[in-house]
């Protein structure tokens, strides 16, 4: 089978780094904005090398949009060999060039000529294009809504990436595809080193917190009795700490918390060497983040580089190692993706499972599952609420019977323990035998479902064996000691490992399914097992090298399930982000192999009321989604809550003002008052607090809501967008916080974040925000507000009791101008930022001073978002001038006769314009 490759397309929802990769590898002689491919209608920007046409997007031609936003000035015409240049001097600035039938001259060289009237400008200022006598204008203008013609917002993002590429000075991003496995491993090892350096730098910059410690030595362990001062530090089991005497802060020791008392006053700390234990006194302590998960990925890439870790065809599909083909639209990979591992004699004719009862898989789920049976590598796109985890569990149910070799195992995993918890529940419901391998630091966590965990099963085995063999009683005491403290003395540890390894092997050998986080697939306890079948849920949240770890166990069949339109993996190093580490393997392959037959999509959602899904369906999922049945609304909420339309349980609450800054974060007092009123109203009409969720992107807003407004409502979930990914509530309140003149909304500009926030609710969504601010500089929010406006669902009011629907004339939706000066801010700061990134890339990562022998796996859990830096006064003043200039331009353009007169006399006014 030859996987089908289609032309890569971009749209507003693509990740910024996908755009970065796209333009870095865009070498075709086509307009970067509209794909016009007639060379005679194109010019080449000689500053960046990309091609553009003279076709207009709204008011300005594509080439002028690019030149203005990027500050580029030089172009060449077909056949693109020489740059347009003044005949008498080296001036190549097309905004200062004039031409006649024979010559091109710049403004300075024309001052001595007497025949100025024979020359015309290369750049037509009134028409905002290149003079058609220099570069032809295509007959058919591009359609704004066509898939191959970009919005002004996406065009701006493309140009931003072009500027970043120039500042990268030749450093390549992670590629769309790779020429060899060696190049692939080198690139991702480099990116992981950047990330590791960032973690280590972050550890150095963390502040110390002072505690009064009293140490007690008990053999191998140090117990510290803590007396808290004004500052408070929350300890947890498995936490790594840097400890220093207050009188000598530079001499530090690394320790691990292995036990905590109920009152959190006594902690048991383990040091690598007992001689490093310290005397009583005041100590400074700070958390130390360990990069073990990154080390595992780097080690895995080293194995991948030199060994045939998994199926060769899967390997080629992943690195997208393709044969060169002159015709870009006819690329094909000449190897097979046909699944030859499964026993097709056991192929189920119908995917029916008794335990599902009436809730069997739907048509799109069944198609996706059967597609997995046919391919070595399969990607399943699962929009919110479409049953991704159900598909994975159903697939596992049938694959257990389809293994050719019955001792072979299925590995099922996800990037986070929370996602693995969801898988565990489905496997339990289906009665599938599995063992969950938790990382050592998570074995004792109360927040994780430990059902069928390896440690829990060993406990039961030892308990049964002690009843039969009293000699094992001494080992039982040893086992409890290890569980309590996490460490043993050397002699005790050798005895422990000798016995415990037997239990581990016995249990793991007899179980067909191993369940773990993907990073923990490199755990020493399962390191030597083969996993010919690998199923990964929430694959879009995993770093690409992390997603590969379970595949090194002789993978012959791989299924990745996720949604590339939701949030991707968390990357802390900005340099690694810019270079593409935060693009998941799933998203890269979906983008590269778009339209291929081994990519399936689930199309029936079960979570939300159909009216709540309408916007996301249109803007993110090409209107391919349907709703299974209809979610029944609560009648009391439907009738008693002030919805503008009782049949559409959502509205946009226009809130002006209230934005304030605190500790590099933002909060909005006006929105908080309305949120409190909404929650109290829902509670009054019978909605339980645990069924309500508040999503806000800023940490300051989250904390003020938790501790100032809802400190007594402990069951009310208030989280960032990242904290809500994968979750759901009956009613969701979205607080956007930002409300300012300039339209600065920080990371709210991310379409993926908006998609996640809008798709968490089952029965109702209320959005609070400033309509003008949100829509002023961001196209996705402008589209959202236009959507609510068309439904007459934008309201205003001082209180919930007196809200009223805003009329069309009252709703001022911002319009982005093609020549917005926002790009200047990027150019002013980009060089400085990139110098920092480049310096970071040249640094060599320092080795850890000490590592624990029982190293835990720290997974890449999503963190709260960074807070947007406030704009400088200079930028604000600049924006004000831009707005004034726009009004002037509008007044000037009202009179067609005036425009014609200006065009007619433009030659005579050349010096004035200069």
Tab-separated table of C-alpha atoms in Angstrom, residues 535-781:
chain	number	residue	atom	x	y	z
A	535	UNK	CA	-1.932	2.156	21.491
A	536	UNK	CA	-1.467	5.787	22.619
A	537	UNK	CA	-4.338	8.001	23.746
A	538	UNK	CA	-4.152	11.832	23.901
A	539	UNK	CA	-1.144	11.637	21.576
A	540	UNK	CA	-1.299	15.360	20.768
A	541	UNK	CA	-0.271	16.184	24.349
A	542	UNK	CA	2.989	14.231	24.123
A	543	UNK	CA	6.395	15.444	22.982
A	544	UNK	CA	7.414	13.590	19.838
A	545	UNK	CA	10.455	11.832	21.394
A	546	UNK	CA	8.265	10.830	24.358
A	547	UNK	CA	5.716	9.255	22.010
A	548	UNK	CA	8.458	7.064	20.534
A	549	UNK	CA	9.557	5.443	23.818
A	550	UNK	CA	7.003	2.563	23.797
A	551	UNK	CA	7.711	1.968	20.099
A	552	UNK	CA	11.286	0.886	20.856
A	553	UNK	CA	9.872	-2.384	22.264
A	554	UNK	CA	9.648	-4.057	18.821
A	555	UNK	CA	6.496	-2.213	17.720
A	556	UNK	CA	4.779	-3.812	14.692
A	557	UNK	CA	1.436	-2.002	14.930
A	558	UNK	CA	0.964	1.551	16.236
A	559	UNK	CA	-2.262	3.497	16.800
A	560	UNK	CA	-2.155	7.169	17.828
A	561	UNK	CA	-5.384	8.810	19.003
A	562	UNK	CA	-5.763	12.534	19.612
A	563	UNK	CA	-7.059	15.875	18.387
A	564	UNK	CA	-4.571	18.243	16.757
A	565	UNK	CA	-7.074	21.101	17.206
A	566	UNK	CA	-6.656	20.954	21.016
A	567	UNK	CA	-3.653	21.879	23.165
A	568	UNK	CA	-0.303	20.291	22.422
A	569	UNK	CA	2.580	19.307	24.718
A	570	UNK	CA	4.080	21.713	27.253
A	571	UNK	CA	7.581	22.986	26.445
A	572	UNK	CA	9.343	25.282	28.896
A	573	UNK	CA	12.309	26.409	26.787
A	574	UNK	CA	11.283	29.194	24.406
A	575	UNK	CA	14.149	28.320	22.068
A	576	UNK	CA	12.859	24.728	21.831
A	577	UNK	CA	9.330	26.042	21.202
A	578	UNK	CA	10.476	28.269	18.343
A	579	UNK	CA	12.375	25.364	16.811
A	580	UNK	CA	9.328	23.076	16.929
A	581	UNK	CA	9.577	20.799	19.977
A	582	UNK	CA	5.989	21.621	20.989
A	583	UNK	CA	4.582	20.062	17.817
A	584	UNK	CA	3.470	16.542	18.647
A	585	UNK	CA	4.196	13.530	16.480
A	586	UNK	CA	0.444	13.197	15.898
A	587	UNK	CA	0.047	16.757	14.605
A	588	UNK	CA	3.116	16.590	12.373
A	589	UNK	CA	1.985	13.334	10.753
A	590	UNK	CA	-1.623	14.553	10.388
A	591	UNK	CA	-0.347	17.670	8.665
A	592	UNK	CA	2.127	15.870	6.407
A	593	UNK	CA	-0.146	12.951	5.457
A	594	UNK	CA	-3.353	14.983	5.262
A	595	UNK	CA	-5.914	13.048	3.209
A	596	UNK	CA	-4.123	9.699	3.564
A	597	UNK	CA	-6.195	6.567	4.065
A	598	UNK	CA	-4.572	5.595	7.374
A	599	UNK	CA	-5.991	8.735	9.048
A	600	UNK	CA	-9.525	8.360	10.438
A	601	UNK	CA	-11.826	10.888	12.077
A	602	UNK	CA	-14.551	10.328	14.667
A	603	UNK	CA	-17.560	12.409	13.676
A	604	UNK	CA	-20.279	11.851	16.295
A	605	UNK	CA	-20.049	13.723	19.581
A	606	UNK	CA	-21.869	12.696	22.781
A	607	UNK	CA	-20.862	15.428	25.239
A	608	UNK	CA	-22.515	18.708	24.306
A	609	UNK	CA	-25.861	20.165	23.405
A	610	UNK	CA	-25.750	20.610	19.629
A	611	UNK	CA	-26.050	24.415	19.789
A	612	UNK	CA	-22.935	24.609	21.983
A	613	UNK	CA	-20.895	22.693	19.411
A	614	UNK	CA	-21.865	24.786	16.422
A	615	UNK	CA	-18.991	27.306	16.423
A	616	UNK	CA	-16.209	24.763	16.988
A	617	UNK	CA	-17.722	22.448	14.391
A	618	UNK	CA	-17.629	25.204	11.779
A	619	UNK	CA	-14.230	26.710	12.572
A	620	UNK	CA	-12.184	23.675	13.603
A	621	UNK	CA	-13.830	20.534	12.198
A	622	UNK	CA	-15.104	21.542	8.730
A	623	UNK	CA	-18.745	21.004	9.777
A	624	UNK	CA	-18.178	17.245	9.751
A	625	UNK	CA	-19.438	16.713	13.304
A	626	UNK	CA	-22.885	15.506	14.295
A	627	UNK	CA	-24.489	15.120	17.715
A	628	UNK	CA	-25.580	11.693	18.947
A	629	UNK	CA	-29.176	12.302	19.975
A	630	UNK	CA	-29.599	15.552	21.881
A	631	UNK	CA	-28.397	16.410	25.351
A	632	UNK	CA	-31.414	17.040	27.553
A	633	UNK	CA	-31.275	20.438	29.263
A	634	UNK	CA	-32.279	20.938	32.896
A	635	UNK	CA	-35.808	22.358	32.705
A	636	UNK	CA	-35.398	24.558	35.779
A	637	UNK	CA	-32.182	26.083	34.384
A	638	UNK	CA	-33.719	26.446	30.938
A	639	UNK	CA	-36.718	28.346	32.269
A	640	UNK	CA	-35.330	30.245	35.268
A	641	UNK	CA	-31.869	31.297	34.087
A	642	UNK	CA	-31.889	34.482	31.924
A	643	UNK	CA	-30.767	32.931	28.622
A	644	UNK	CA	-31.406	35.356	25.707
A	645	UNK	CA	-32.731	32.332	23.799
A	646	UNK	CA	-34.170	29.464	25.875
A	647	UNK	CA	-33.333	26.964	23.130
A	648	UNK	CA	-29.655	28.011	22.937
A	649	UNK	CA	-28.027	27.696	26.390
A	650	UNK	CA	-25.167	30.132	25.853
A	651	UNK	CA	-24.451	33.857	25.617
A	652	UNK	CA	-21.586	36.348	25.481
A	653	UNK	CA	-21.615	38.809	28.399
A	654	UNK	CA	-20.026	42.081	27.215
A	655	UNK	CA	-18.025	43.454	30.182
A	656	UNK	CA	-16.154	46.730	29.784
A	657	UNK	CA	-13.135	47.710	31.853
A	658	UNK	CA	-11.855	46.081	35.027
A	659	UNK	CA	-8.499	44.811	33.753
A	660	UNK	CA	-5.661	45.131	36.287
A	661	UNK	CA	-2.154	43.727	36.499
A	662	UNK	CA	-0.606	41.916	39.439
A	663	UNK	CA	2.709	40.027	39.573
A	664	UNK	CA	3.013	39.712	35.773
A	665	UNK	CA	-0.529	38.353	35.582
A	666	UNK	CA	-3.956	39.932	35.013
A	667	UNK	CA	-7.321	39.939	36.750
A	668	UNK	CA	-10.635	41.655	36.063
A	669	UNK	CA	-12.759	42.840	38.974
A	670	UNK	CA	-15.852	43.517	36.865
A	671	UNK	CA	-15.834	40.001	35.452
A	672	UNK	CA	-15.332	38.486	38.902
A	673	UNK	CA	-18.468	40.253	40.192
A	674	UNK	CA	-20.536	38.894	37.302
A	675	UNK	CA	-19.058	35.383	37.681
A	676	UNK	CA	-20.038	35.334	41.362
A	677	UNK	CA	-23.589	36.357	40.440
A	678	UNK	CA	-23.841	33.687	37.740
A	679	UNK	CA	-22.639	30.891	40.041
A	680	UNK	CA	-24.984	31.952	42.830
A	681	UNK	CA	-27.909	32.115	40.396
A	682	UNK	CA	-27.199	28.622	39.045
A	683	UNK	CA	-26.835	27.315	42.573
A	684	UNK	CA	-30.131	28.920	43.617
A	685	UNK	CA	-32.095	27.203	40.829
A	686	UNK	CA	-30.751	23.759	41.715
A	687	UNK	CA	-27.394	23.277	39.959
A	688	UNK	CA	-24.834	21.559	42.180
A	689	UNK	CA	-21.540	23.422	42.524
A	690	UNK	CA	-19.548	20.366	41.462
A	691	UNK	CA	-21.304	20.554	38.085
A	692	UNK	CA	-20.012	24.092	37.423
A	693	UNK	CA	-16.570	24.953	36.084
A	694	UNK	CA	-14.804	28.296	35.652
A	695	UNK	CA	-12.100	28.607	33.008
A	696	UNK	CA	-9.766	31.595	33.129
A	697	UNK	CA	-6.341	31.831	31.469
A	698	UNK	CA	-4.688	34.107	34.023
A	699	UNK	CA	-3.330	32.907	37.350
A	700	UNK	CA	-4.175	36.152	39.184
A	701	UNK	CA	-7.840	35.840	38.182
A	702	UNK	CA	-7.907	32.181	39.193
A	703	UNK	CA	-6.447	32.831	42.663
A	704	UNK	CA	-8.690	35.818	43.379
A	705	UNK	CA	-11.760	33.822	42.399
A	706	UNK	CA	-10.683	30.904	44.575
A	707	UNK	CA	-9.695	32.795	47.713
A	708	UNK	CA	-11.687	36.038	47.555
A	709	UNK	CA	-14.960	35.054	45.887
A	710	UNK	CA	-15.429	31.292	46.315
A	711	UNK	CA	-13.235	30.320	49.275
A	712	UNK	CA	-16.126	28.352	50.807
A	713	UNK	CA	-17.090	26.569	47.580
A	714	UNK	CA	-14.366	23.909	47.695
A	715	UNK	CA	-16.067	21.717	45.095
A	716	UNK	CA	-16.153	24.495	42.485
A	717	UNK	CA	-13.464	23.820	39.878
A	718	UNK	CA	-11.580	26.965	38.803
A	719	UNK	CA	-8.793	26.181	36.371
A	720	UNK	CA	-6.790	27.374	33.382
A	721	UNK	CA	-7.558	26.058	29.914
A	722	UNK	CA	-4.732	23.537	30.322
A	723	UNK	CA	-6.187	22.354	33.616
A	724	UNK	CA	-9.547	21.665	31.949
A	725	UNK	CA	-8.207	19.792	28.906
A	726	UNK	CA	-9.835	16.355	28.910
A	727	UNK	CA	-12.402	17.426	31.531
A	728	UNK	CA	-16.036	18.452	31.339
A	729	UNK	CA	-18.799	20.051	33.453
A	730	UNK	CA	-22.514	20.652	32.950
A	731	UNK	CA	-22.008	24.423	32.952
A	732	UNK	CA	-18.845	26.311	32.027
A	733	UNK	CA	-18.110	29.994	32.661
A	734	UNK	CA	-15.247	31.412	30.577
A	735	UNK	CA	-13.558	34.558	31.894
A	736	UNK	CA	-11.303	36.147	29.247
A	737	UNK	CA	-10.063	38.894	31.658
A	738	UNK	CA	-8.469	41.241	29.098
A	739	UNK	CA	-10.094	44.646	28.544
A	740	UNK	CA	-7.897	47.409	27.105
A	741	UNK	CA	-7.753	50.017	24.337
A	742	UNK	CA	-4.935	48.414	22.348
A	743	UNK	CA	-6.609	45.021	21.961
A	744	UNK	CA	-3.701	43.166	23.604
A	745	UNK	CA	-4.972	39.755	24.716
A	746	UNK	CA	-1.747	37.757	25.089
A	747	UNK	CA	-1.968	34.007	24.670
A	748	UNK	CA	-5.754	34.194	24.264
A	749	UNK	CA	-4.916	34.521	20.559
A	750	UNK	CA	-4.358	30.743	20.421
A	751	UNK	CA	-7.268	29.156	18.494
A	752	UNK	CA	-6.564	25.825	20.204
A	753	UNK	CA	-7.096	27.304	23.666
A	754	UNK	CA	-10.394	28.791	22.592
A	755	UNK	CA	-11.504	25.454	21.122
A	756	UNK	CA	-10.723	23.605	24.360
A	757	UNK	CA	-12.525	26.197	26.493
A	758	UNK	CA	-15.661	26.148	24.332
A	759	UNK	CA	-15.971	22.350	24.313
A	760	UNK	CA	-15.858	21.543	28.061
A	761	UNK	CA	-19.577	22.113	28.791
A	762	UNK	CA	-22.466	19.681	28.426
A	763	UNK	CA	-25.472	21.936	28.994
A	764	UNK	CA	-24.443	25.601	29.034
A	765	UNK	CA	-21.614	28.061	28.287
A	766	UNK	CA	-21.309	31.681	29.409
A	767	UNK	CA	-18.433	33.809	28.089
A	768	UNK	CA	-17.410	37.071	29.731
A	769	UNK	CA	-15.241	39.561	27.890
A	770	UNK	CA	-14.819	42.907	26.197
A	771	UNK	CA	-16.138	42.586	22.635
A	772	UNK	CA	-14.036	45.431	21.221
A	773	UNK	CA	-10.780	44.359	22.902
A	774	UNK	CA	-11.049	40.693	21.975
A	775	UNK	CA	-11.938	41.307	18.334
A	776	UNK	CA	-9.585	44.193	17.638
A	777	UNK	CA	-6.474	42.224	16.719
A	778	UNK	CA	-7.535	38.583	16.659
A	779	UNK	CA	-9.497	36.939	13.879
A	780	UNK	CA	-10.661	33.838	15.781
A	781	UNK	CA	-12.281	35.947	18.523
